[in-house]
Structure formats: C-alpha cells, structure tokens
Coordinates of C-alpha atoms in Angstrom, one line a residue:
M1 CA 73.5 107.8 -187.7
S2 CA 71.1 106.5 -185.0
A3 CA 72.3 104.7 -181.8
P4 CA 71.0 101.4 -183.1
S5 CA 72.9 101.7 -186.4
A6 CA 76.1 102.9 -185.2
K7 CA 76.8 100.5 -182.2
A8 CA 76.4 97.8 -185.3
A9 CA 78.8 99.4 -187.4
A10 CA 81.3 99.4 -183.9
R11 CA 80.6 95.8 -184.3
Q12 CA 81.2 95.1 -187.2
A13 CA 84.0 97.3 -187.5
E14 CA 85.5 95.2 -184.5
A15 CA 84.6 91.8 -186.2
S16 CA 87.1 93.2 -188.9
P17 CA 90.3 91.0 -188.1
V18 CA 92.5 93.5 -190.0
F19 CA 91.1 96.8 -187.4
E20 CA 92.3 94.9 -185.1
L21 CA 95.8 94.5 -186.0
F22 CA 96.2 98.0 -187.2
A23 CA 94.5 98.8 -183.4
R24 CA 97.1 96.6 -182.0
A25 CA 99.7 98.2 -184.3
G26 CA 98.4 101.6 -181.9
Y27 CA 100.0 100.5 -178.9
V28 CA 103.2 99.2 -180.6
A29 CA 103.5 103.0 -182.0
N30 CA 102.2 104.3 -178.9
G31 CA 105.2 102.3 -176.6
I32 CA 107.5 103.7 -179.1
V33 CA 107.0 106.9 -178.6
H34 CA 107.1 106.5 -175.0
I35 CA 110.7 104.4 -175.2
L36 CA 111.7 107.4 -177.0
L37 CA 110.2 109.9 -174.8
G38 CA 111.8 108.1 -171.6
V39 CA 115.4 108.4 -173.6
L40 CA 114.6 112.0 -174.1
V41 CA 114.0 112.6 -170.1
L42 CA 117.1 110.4 -169.1
V43 CA 119.1 112.8 -171.9
I44 CA 117.6 115.9 -169.8
A45 CA 118.3 114.0 -166.7
F46 CA 121.6 114.3 -167.6
G47 CA 122.5 117.8 -168.4
G48 CA 121.3 117.3 -172.2
E49 CA 119.3 119.2 -173.9
A50 CA 115.8 118.0 -175.6
E51 CA 112.1 118.1 -175.6
G52 CA 111.1 116.0 -173.2
D53 CA 107.4 115.5 -174.1
Q54 CA 105.3 113.4 -176.9
A55 CA 106.2 116.2 -179.6
G56 CA 110.0 116.3 -178.9
V57 CA 109.8 112.3 -179.6
L58 CA 107.8 112.9 -182.9
K59 CA 110.4 115.7 -183.8
A60 CA 113.1 113.7 -183.1
V61 CA 111.4 111.4 -185.6
A62 CA 111.2 113.0 -188.3
A63 CA 114.8 114.4 -188.2
A64 CA 115.3 110.5 -188.8
P65 CA 115.8 109.7 -192.4
L66 CA 112.5 108.7 -193.8
G67 CA 111.4 110.1 -190.1
F68 CA 107.9 111.0 -192.1
V69 CA 107.3 107.7 -193.0
L70 CA 107.0 106.2 -190.4
L71 CA 105.4 109.1 -188.4
W72 CA 102.8 108.8 -191.3
L73 CA 102.8 104.9 -189.8
I74 CA 102.8 106.0 -186.3
A75 CA 99.7 108.3 -186.9
A76 CA 97.6 105.7 -189.0
A77 CA 98.2 103.0 -185.9
L78 CA 97.0 105.5 -183.1
W79 CA 93.9 106.4 -185.4
A80 CA 92.9 102.5 -185.2
L81 CA 93.6 102.5 -181.8
G82 CA 92.0 105.3 -181.0
L83 CA 88.9 104.6 -182.7
W84 CA 88.6 101.3 -181.5
H85 CA 88.4 102.5 -178.1
A86 CA 85.8 105.5 -179.2
A87 CA 84.0 101.3 -180.8
E88 CA 84.2 100.2 -177.1
G89 CA 83.3 102.8 -175.6
L90 CA 79.8 102.7 -177.9
L91 CA 79.3 99.5 -176.9
A92 CA 79.7 99.3 -173.4
R93 CA 76.9 97.8 -171.6
D94 CA 74.7 97.7 -168.6
L95 CA 74.6 94.5 -167.8
S96 CA 72.1 94.7 -164.5
G97 CA 70.0 97.7 -165.1
D98 CA 70.1 99.3 -162.2
T99 CA 71.5 102.9 -161.2
K100 CA 75.0 101.2 -160.4
G101 CA 75.4 99.2 -163.3
A102 CA 74.5 102.6 -165.7
A103 CA 77.0 104.2 -163.3
K104 CA 79.8 101.3 -164.3
K105 CA 78.6 102.0 -168.1
W106 CA 78.7 105.3 -168.3
G107 CA 82.6 105.2 -166.3
R108 CA 83.1 102.5 -168.7
R109 CA 82.9 104.6 -171.9
T110 CA 83.9 107.9 -170.1
S111 CA 87.0 106.2 -169.7
E112 CA 87.2 104.7 -173.6
W113 CA 86.1 107.6 -175.0
G114 CA 88.8 109.5 -173.0
Q115 CA 91.4 107.2 -174.6
A116 CA 89.9 107.7 -177.7
V117 CA 90.7 111.6 -177.8
V118 CA 94.3 111.0 -176.4
F119 CA 95.1 108.9 -179.1
I120 CA 93.8 110.2 -182.0
G121 CA 95.1 113.4 -180.9
L122 CA 98.9 111.9 -180.4
G123 CA 97.9 110.7 -183.8
V124 CA 97.1 114.2 -185.2
I125 CA 100.0 115.6 -183.7
A126 CA 101.9 113.3 -185.7
A127 CA 100.4 113.4 -188.8
A128 CA 101.0 117.8 -188.6
V129 CA 104.5 116.8 -187.8
A130 CA 105.1 114.9 -191.0
L131 CA 103.6 117.2 -192.9
G132 CA 106.1 119.8 -191.9
A133 CA 104.9 121.2 -188.6
R134 CA 107.3 121.5 -185.6
P135 CA 104.6 122.1 -182.4
N136 CA 106.0 123.2 -179.3
A137 CA 103.8 121.3 -176.7
E138 CA 105.3 123.7 -173.9
K139 CA 104.7 127.2 -175.2
A140 CA 101.1 125.8 -176.1
A141 CA 100.4 125.0 -173.1
E142 CA 101.5 128.2 -171.8
D143 CA 99.7 130.2 -174.5
A144 CA 96.3 128.0 -173.6
S145 CA 96.9 128.8 -170.1
R146 CA 97.1 132.5 -170.2
G147 CA 93.8 132.2 -172.7
L148 CA 92.3 131.0 -170.2
I149 CA 93.5 133.1 -166.9
D150 CA 92.7 135.9 -169.3
I151 CA 88.7 135.2 -169.2
P152 CA 86.1 135.5 -166.2
G153 CA 85.5 132.2 -165.2
G154 CA 89.3 130.6 -166.9
P155 CA 90.7 130.2 -164.0
I156 CA 87.9 128.2 -162.3
V157 CA 88.3 126.1 -165.7
L158 CA 92.1 125.8 -166.2
S159 CA 92.1 124.3 -162.3
L160 CA 89.4 122.2 -163.6
I161 CA 91.6 121.1 -166.1
G162 CA 94.5 120.8 -163.6
L163 CA 92.3 118.5 -161.3
G164 CA 91.8 116.1 -164.1
F165 CA 95.6 115.7 -164.7
A166 CA 96.2 115.1 -161.0
A167 CA 93.1 112.7 -160.8
A168 CA 94.8 110.8 -164.3
G169 CA 98.0 110.6 -162.9
V170 CA 96.8 109.4 -159.2
A171 CA 94.5 106.6 -161.2
F172 CA 97.5 105.6 -162.8
V173 CA 99.7 105.2 -160.3
A174 CA 97.4 103.3 -158.4
M175 CA 96.6 100.6 -161.6
G176 CA 100.2 100.0 -161.2
I177 CA 100.1 99.2 -158.0
L178 CA 97.1 97.3 -158.1
R179 CA 97.9 95.5 -161.4
S180 CA 94.5 96.3 -162.5
F181 CA 95.7 96.7 -166.1
H182 CA 95.4 92.6 -165.9
N183 CA 91.0 92.9 -166.5
R184 CA 92.3 94.3 -170.0
M185 CA 94.8 91.4 -170.8
D186 CA 95.7 87.9 -171.0
I187 CA 99.1 87.6 -169.4
P188 CA 100.4 84.3 -169.4
D189 CA 101.7 83.2 -165.7
T190 CA 105.7 82.9 -167.5
V191 CA 108.6 84.8 -167.0
V192 CA 107.5 86.6 -169.9
G193 CA 104.4 87.6 -168.2
R194 CA 105.6 88.1 -164.7
G195 CA 108.5 90.9 -167.0
V196 CA 105.5 92.3 -168.5
T197 CA 104.0 92.6 -165.3
G198 CA 106.7 94.0 -163.6
L199 CA 107.3 96.9 -166.6
G200 CA 103.2 97.3 -166.2
I201 CA 104.1 98.4 -162.3
V202 CA 106.8 100.8 -162.8
G203 CA 105.6 102.4 -166.2
F204 CA 101.9 102.9 -164.7
I205 CA 103.8 104.7 -161.4
A206 CA 106.1 107.0 -163.6
K207 CA 103.6 108.1 -166.1
G208 CA 101.7 108.6 -163.1
V209 CA 103.9 110.5 -160.9
A210 CA 104.6 113.0 -164.3
L211 CA 100.6 113.5 -164.9
A212 CA 100.4 114.3 -161.1
I213 CA 102.8 116.9 -161.6
V214 CA 101.4 118.8 -164.8
G215 CA 97.9 119.2 -163.2
V216 CA 100.1 120.4 -160.0
L217 CA 101.2 123.1 -162.5
L218 CA 98.5 123.7 -163.8
L219 CA 96.6 124.5 -160.8
V220 CA 99.7 126.4 -159.6
A221 CA 99.2 128.5 -162.8
A222 CA 95.4 129.0 -162.1
L223 CA 96.0 130.2 -158.2
S224 CA 98.6 132.4 -159.1
T225 CA 97.0 133.8 -162.3
D226 CA 100.7 132.8 -163.7
A227 CA 100.9 131.5 -167.4
E228 CA 104.8 130.9 -167.2
T229 CA 104.1 128.2 -164.2
A230 CA 102.0 125.8 -166.5
G231 CA 103.3 123.1 -168.8
G232 CA 103.0 119.9 -169.5
I233 CA 105.3 116.5 -169.8
D234 CA 108.3 118.4 -170.2
G235 CA 107.8 121.3 -167.5
A236 CA 107.1 118.5 -165.0
V237 CA 110.4 117.4 -165.7
D238 CA 111.6 120.5 -165.2
A239 CA 109.9 120.7 -162.0
M240 CA 111.7 117.2 -161.3
L241 CA 114.8 119.0 -161.4
A242 CA 114.5 121.6 -159.3
L243 CA 113.3 119.8 -156.6
A244 CA 116.6 117.9 -154.2
L245 CA 118.0 114.8 -155.8
G246 CA 116.1 116.0 -158.9
P247 CA 118.7 114.6 -161.8
L248 CA 118.3 110.9 -160.3
I249 CA 114.2 111.5 -160.1
A250 CA 113.6 112.6 -162.8
G251 CA 116.2 109.8 -164.3
V252 CA 113.9 107.6 -162.5
V253 CA 111.1 108.6 -164.9
G254 CA 112.9 108.6 -167.2
V255 CA 113.6 104.8 -167.3
G256 CA 109.5 104.8 -165.9
F257 CA 108.8 106.0 -168.9
I258 CA 111.0 103.2 -171.5
A259 CA 109.3 100.4 -168.9
Y260 CA 105.9 101.5 -170.1
G261 CA 107.1 101.9 -173.4
V262 CA 108.1 98.0 -173.4
F263 CA 105.1 97.1 -172.1
T264 CA 102.5 98.9 -174.4
V265 CA 104.7 97.2 -177.0
A266 CA 103.7 93.6 -175.0
R267 CA 100.1 94.9 -174.5
A268 CA 99.7 94.4 -178.7
R269 CA 100.1 91.2 -177.5
F270 CA 98.8 90.5 -175.0
A271 CA 95.6 93.2 -174.8
R272 CA 91.8 91.5 -174.7
M273 CA 90.6 93.1 -177.7

C-alpha cells in the first residue's frame, strides 16, 4: 500500500465513530490492567505472594469466572487503541516545512508508534492468556537478556534497551510533574477535572519510577553480564523491597499504579481523539 493510500485509510478509520469508541475502550482496558497491577503490587508490599506485572494481572483475570471473556474484550480494546495510535503516527504532519518541523513530526510518529506497539503487544498477551497460555514475564526478561549477553555486541544492545526504559521512566515522571498529559486531553476546570489531574500526576510519576528501575536492572545485567539481575515490573518491585523502607516505597508505587489506572479510565472520556 502506498503512503498516500495508507494515510487515506487512516483518515477514514479515524473518522469512524465505532473505531473511536473501541479506541476509547482501550483506555478503559489499560486502566483496569493498571488498577489490578497496583493491587498486586500492594499485596506484594504487604508480604503476600503475587506476580506484580501485566502478565500476572492477566492471569489473575483468567482465573475469575468468565475471565477469558473479559480477556478477549481487553485484547480487542487494546488492539483498537494500538491501531488508533498507529494511525495518529501515520497522519502526523510537518506544519512548518523546516528541519524543526520535520523533527517534531518524526518525534510525534516515534511516540505514537511506540504506544501502538505497547498496546498491541499487551493485547496479544491478553489473547494468549485467554487461549490458555501462562507467560512468566520475569523469566522471559531474564531469558531474553541471557540470549543477548551470550552474543557478540549483545551487552551493548541490552544496555541501549535499559537506557530506553530509563529514558521512558524519566519521561513519565516529567509528564506527571509538568502535567503535559493535558496537551492531549480536554480536562474540565471542575472538581472532577482537578481530581483527574491529581491522579495523572501521581500515576505518571509512579509508573515512571517503576520503568526507570526496570531500565537500571537491565543496565546492571548488561554491565555485569548476569541475566538474573534483569527483570520487568515484578523485578522492579523486588528491587524496591530490598531497599530501606522497601515495603513503604513499593506500597506507594502500588497506590500510584492504581491512581494511574483510574486516570487512564477517565482518559477514555477526556482524551482528545
């Protein structure tokens, strides 16, 4: 498909009220996942046993009555949101025609397509769990890291991935502090609107901290060539628990994930699409 025809298809898709409805439902699905993730992190912080990552959340959903039905709904909504972001990236424009405008366009495309990959990937995991798969995200991260460490140049690649996670974490923290999520939302200046903003601040900072720790764990694995130090969100929670006041820190992050989840559900209503 040529670029003009692909853009025409993207515009036509975004003009569909049904597509927009499913994409907004994707925010609700993502919010539910983060709320449940926050609950699992709190369980771990208080000494309980749980998998504190998205895969653990989806497996917990699968164990509920008719959980597989909810998983398919989550998957479909996340895929719709991912495709919406893919279309947004494709339709990003250079309004000035200069180097700065081109940089902004490709920065926007990189951001939108990155989000598309994340949402579509999470949807694939939800569908896989609905079909009976029981992925272990922590082991998968360790195995992938071990595979990279064992090949020439692999530690460098793993370091770059770790830096990417750390940079994403810093970006999330900055978005929370600067409230830049307002740029893509129409949040009313009301009590409810101020509540949504507060949830966004807390949620973005908490998620940023968790992503930054994941990045540090990957960097440590690359520099020490020890894949067992690598990990995802679950590993980040374990790293928090190893610190002084670790359960308190992990608990705060868990509450932050819940705040981010509630904010994301509200985003379904206030997102500018």
